[in-house]
Amino acid sequence: LPLPGSPFQLVVLPGAASVVATKLPEGTVLPLTGTVGTASHQGCRLTLPTRDKMGNLCDTGGASVVCSCNNEEVEAETVDNENGTYSLIWRSQHSGTFTAQIAVDGEPIGGSPFKLQLVSDEPDLSRTEILGAGLSEARAGTPALVRLRLFDQYGNVAIGGAGLSFGITIVRVADKEDKGKWKRADTPSDP
């Protein structure tokens, strides 16, 4: 015989976030890649969904989720989205490949530690270095090499974005016997 009030509806909620079932999200491409800089749109980002020890997705925040990096020059920040997910952000003024870690209750999650890479793609053109023999001499029909080294505002080697392009202007220099006839454009002519 069923008891009075039976059957009844039972709602089962997920438990607390657990290191046992929480892991890097499927499809996460490693190394995580982001851009150098400390602004809000820069760095590497990852949204981590947490799971309880039975594998249920958590739907509330408050867990002890911490991201970190092996290099003290990389800032690591964890933001509790209060819905069971955590926004993890790593930022630095230095480019390179670093080892990052995510922990729940002090223990590394599945897939952690892992590599993250910060690259500089926005060059500061005032820091550009121009090198090569082609700067001082060139002969018709022969390659004259000129190399540009781009750096960002922090001094890291920069790769430049897709919209970055350079041009070159070649100006004729007088032959030895014609040198006296050539003058700079800003020099007044002789009477």
Coordinates of C-alpha atoms in Angstrom, one line a residue:
L1 CA 0.0 0.0 0.0
P2 CA 1.4 3.4 -0.9
L3 CA 1.8 5.9 1.9
P4 CA -0.4 9.1 1.9
G5 CA 1.2 11.7 -0.4
S6 CA 3.0 9.0 -2.4
P7 CA 4.1 9.0 -5.2
F8 CA 5.8 12.4 -5.0
Q9 CA 8.2 14.3 -7.2
L10 CA 11.8 14.3 -6.1
V11 CA 14.3 17.0 -7.4
V12 CA 17.9 15.9 -7.3
L13 CA 20.4 18.9 -7.5
P14 CA 24.0 18.5 -8.4
G15 CA 26.5 18.4 -5.5
A16 CA 29.5 20.6 -5.0
A17 CA 32.2 20.9 -7.6
S18 CA 34.6 18.0 -7.5
V19 CA 38.1 17.5 -8.8
V20 CA 37.1 13.8 -9.6
A21 CA 34.8 14.7 -12.5
T22 CA 35.9 18.3 -13.5
K23 CA 38.2 18.4 -16.4
L24 CA 39.2 20.7 -19.3
P25 CA 36.2 21.1 -21.6
E26 CA 36.1 18.7 -24.6
G27 CA 37.4 20.4 -27.7
T28 CA 39.8 22.6 -25.8
V29 CA 42.7 23.3 -28.2
L30 CA 46.1 23.2 -26.5
P31 CA 48.2 25.1 -26.1
L32 CA 45.6 27.8 -25.2
T33 CA 46.6 30.8 -27.3
G34 CA 46.1 34.5 -26.6
T35 CA 47.7 37.9 -27.1
V36 CA 50.2 39.7 -24.9
G37 CA 48.8 42.5 -22.8
T38 CA 46.9 43.3 -19.7
A39 CA 43.8 44.9 -21.1
S40 CA 40.5 43.1 -20.6
H41 CA 40.4 41.8 -24.3
Q42 CA 43.9 40.4 -24.1
G43 CA 45.4 37.2 -22.7
C44 CA 44.2 33.6 -22.8
R45 CA 40.7 32.7 -21.7
L46 CA 38.9 29.5 -20.8
T47 CA 35.3 28.9 -19.5
L48 CA 35.4 25.9 -17.2
P49 CA 32.2 24.0 -16.4
T50 CA 32.4 22.2 -13.1
R51 CA 30.9 18.8 -12.2
D52 CA 30.1 17.1 -9.0
K53 CA 31.7 13.8 -8.0
M54 CA 28.9 11.9 -9.8
G55 CA 29.6 13.8 -13.1
N56 CA 26.5 16.1 -12.9
L57 CA 27.1 19.6 -14.2
C58 CA 27.1 22.1 -11.3
D59 CA 24.6 25.0 -11.6
T60 CA 25.8 27.2 -8.7
G61 CA 29.1 28.9 -7.9
G62 CA 31.1 29.1 -4.7
A63 CA 33.6 26.3 -5.4
S64 CA 37.3 26.7 -4.7
V65 CA 38.4 26.9 -8.3
V66 CA 41.8 28.5 -8.9
C67 CA 43.9 29.0 -12.0
S68 CA 47.6 29.6 -11.9
C69 CA 50.8 29.7 -14.0
N70 CA 54.4 28.6 -13.4
N71 CA 55.7 32.1 -14.3
E72 CA 55.1 34.9 -11.8
E73 CA 55.1 37.4 -14.8
V74 CA 51.7 35.9 -15.9
E75 CA 48.7 37.1 -14.0
A76 CA 46.1 34.4 -13.4
E77 CA 42.5 35.3 -12.5
T78 CA 39.5 33.2 -11.7
V79 CA 35.9 34.7 -12.0
D80 CA 33.0 32.7 -10.5
N81 CA 30.1 33.1 -12.9
E82 CA 27.8 31.8 -10.1
N83 CA 26.2 29.3 -12.5
G84 CA 28.7 26.4 -12.1
T85 CA 31.1 27.8 -14.6
Y86 CA 34.3 29.8 -14.0
S87 CA 36.0 32.2 -16.4
L88 CA 39.8 31.6 -16.2
I89 CA 42.1 34.3 -17.6
W90 CA 45.9 34.5 -17.9
R91 CA 47.6 37.8 -18.9
S92 CA 51.1 39.0 -19.3
Q93 CA 53.3 41.7 -20.9
H94 CA 55.7 38.9 -21.9
S95 CA 55.3 36.6 -24.8
G96 CA 56.1 32.9 -24.6
T97 CA 54.8 29.4 -23.8
F98 CA 54.0 28.8 -20.1
T99 CA 52.6 26.0 -18.0
A100 CA 49.2 26.7 -16.5
Q101 CA 47.2 24.8 -13.9
I102 CA 43.6 24.7 -12.8
A103 CA 42.7 23.3 -9.4
V104 CA 39.5 22.5 -7.5
D105 CA 40.0 22.4 -3.7
G106 CA 43.7 22.6 -4.3
E107 CA 43.9 19.5 -6.6
P108 CA 44.6 19.7 -10.3
I109 CA 41.7 18.8 -12.6
G110 CA 41.9 16.3 -15.5
G111 CA 44.0 17.7 -18.3
S112 CA 45.9 20.0 -15.9
P113 CA 48.7 21.2 -16.0
F114 CA 48.7 22.3 -19.7
K115 CA 50.5 24.7 -22.0
L116 CA 49.4 28.2 -22.8
Q117 CA 51.0 30.5 -25.3
L118 CA 50.9 34.3 -25.4
V119 CA 51.9 35.9 -28.7
S120 CA 52.3 39.5 -29.7
D121 CA 50.5 40.4 -32.9
E122 CA 50.2 44.2 -32.6
P123 CA 53.6 45.8 -33.5
D124 CA 54.7 49.2 -32.3
L125 CA 56.1 50.5 -35.5
S126 CA 58.3 53.1 -33.8
R127 CA 60.3 50.1 -32.4
T128 CA 60.8 48.5 -35.8
E129 CA 64.4 47.5 -36.6
I130 CA 65.5 47.5 -40.3
L131 CA 68.5 45.4 -41.2
G132 CA 70.2 44.1 -44.3
A133 CA 72.7 44.9 -47.0
G134 CA 69.9 46.2 -49.2
L135 CA 69.8 49.3 -47.1
S136 CA 73.2 50.6 -48.3
E137 CA 73.6 49.0 -51.8
A138 CA 71.6 47.4 -54.5
R139 CA 72.3 46.4 -58.1
A140 CA 69.8 46.1 -60.9
G141 CA 68.7 42.5 -61.4
T142 CA 70.1 41.3 -58.1
P143 CA 68.2 40.8 -54.9
A144 CA 68.9 43.3 -52.2
L145 CA 67.8 41.9 -48.9
V146 CA 66.1 44.1 -46.3
R147 CA 64.8 42.6 -43.1
L148 CA 62.3 44.1 -40.6
R149 CA 62.1 43.0 -37.0
L150 CA 58.8 44.1 -35.4
F151 CA 58.4 44.6 -31.6
D152 CA 55.3 45.3 -29.5
Q153 CA 55.0 48.1 -26.9
Y154 CA 56.5 45.8 -24.3
G155 CA 59.6 44.8 -26.4
N156 CA 58.4 41.4 -27.4
V157 CA 58.9 40.2 -31.0
A158 CA 55.6 40.9 -32.8
I159 CA 54.3 39.0 -35.8
G160 CA 51.9 41.6 -37.2
G161 CA 48.3 41.1 -38.1
A162 CA 46.7 40.3 -41.4
G163 CA 46.2 44.0 -42.2
L164 CA 49.8 44.9 -41.7
S165 CA 51.7 45.6 -44.9
F166 CA 54.9 47.4 -45.9
G167 CA 56.1 49.1 -49.0
I168 CA 59.5 50.2 -50.3
T169 CA 60.5 53.2 -52.4
I170 CA 63.7 53.0 -54.4
V171 CA 65.3 56.3 -55.2
R172 CA 68.1 56.7 -57.8
V173 CA 71.4 57.9 -56.3
A174 CA 73.7 59.8 -58.6
D175 CA 76.6 58.1 -60.3
K176 CA 80.1 59.2 -59.2
E177 CA 80.5 61.6 -62.1
D178 CA 77.0 63.1 -61.6
K179 CA 77.2 63.6 -57.8
G180 CA 77.8 67.3 -58.1
K181 CA 74.6 67.8 -60.1
W182 CA 72.3 66.2 -57.5
K183 CA 71.0 68.2 -54.6
R184 CA 68.5 67.5 -51.8
A185 CA 65.0 68.8 -52.5
D186 CA 65.2 71.1 -49.5
T187 CA 68.5 72.8 -50.6
P188 CA 68.2 76.0 -52.6
S189 CA 69.7 75.9 -56.1
D190 CA 72.9 77.8 -57.1
P191 CA 72.5 81.0 -59.1

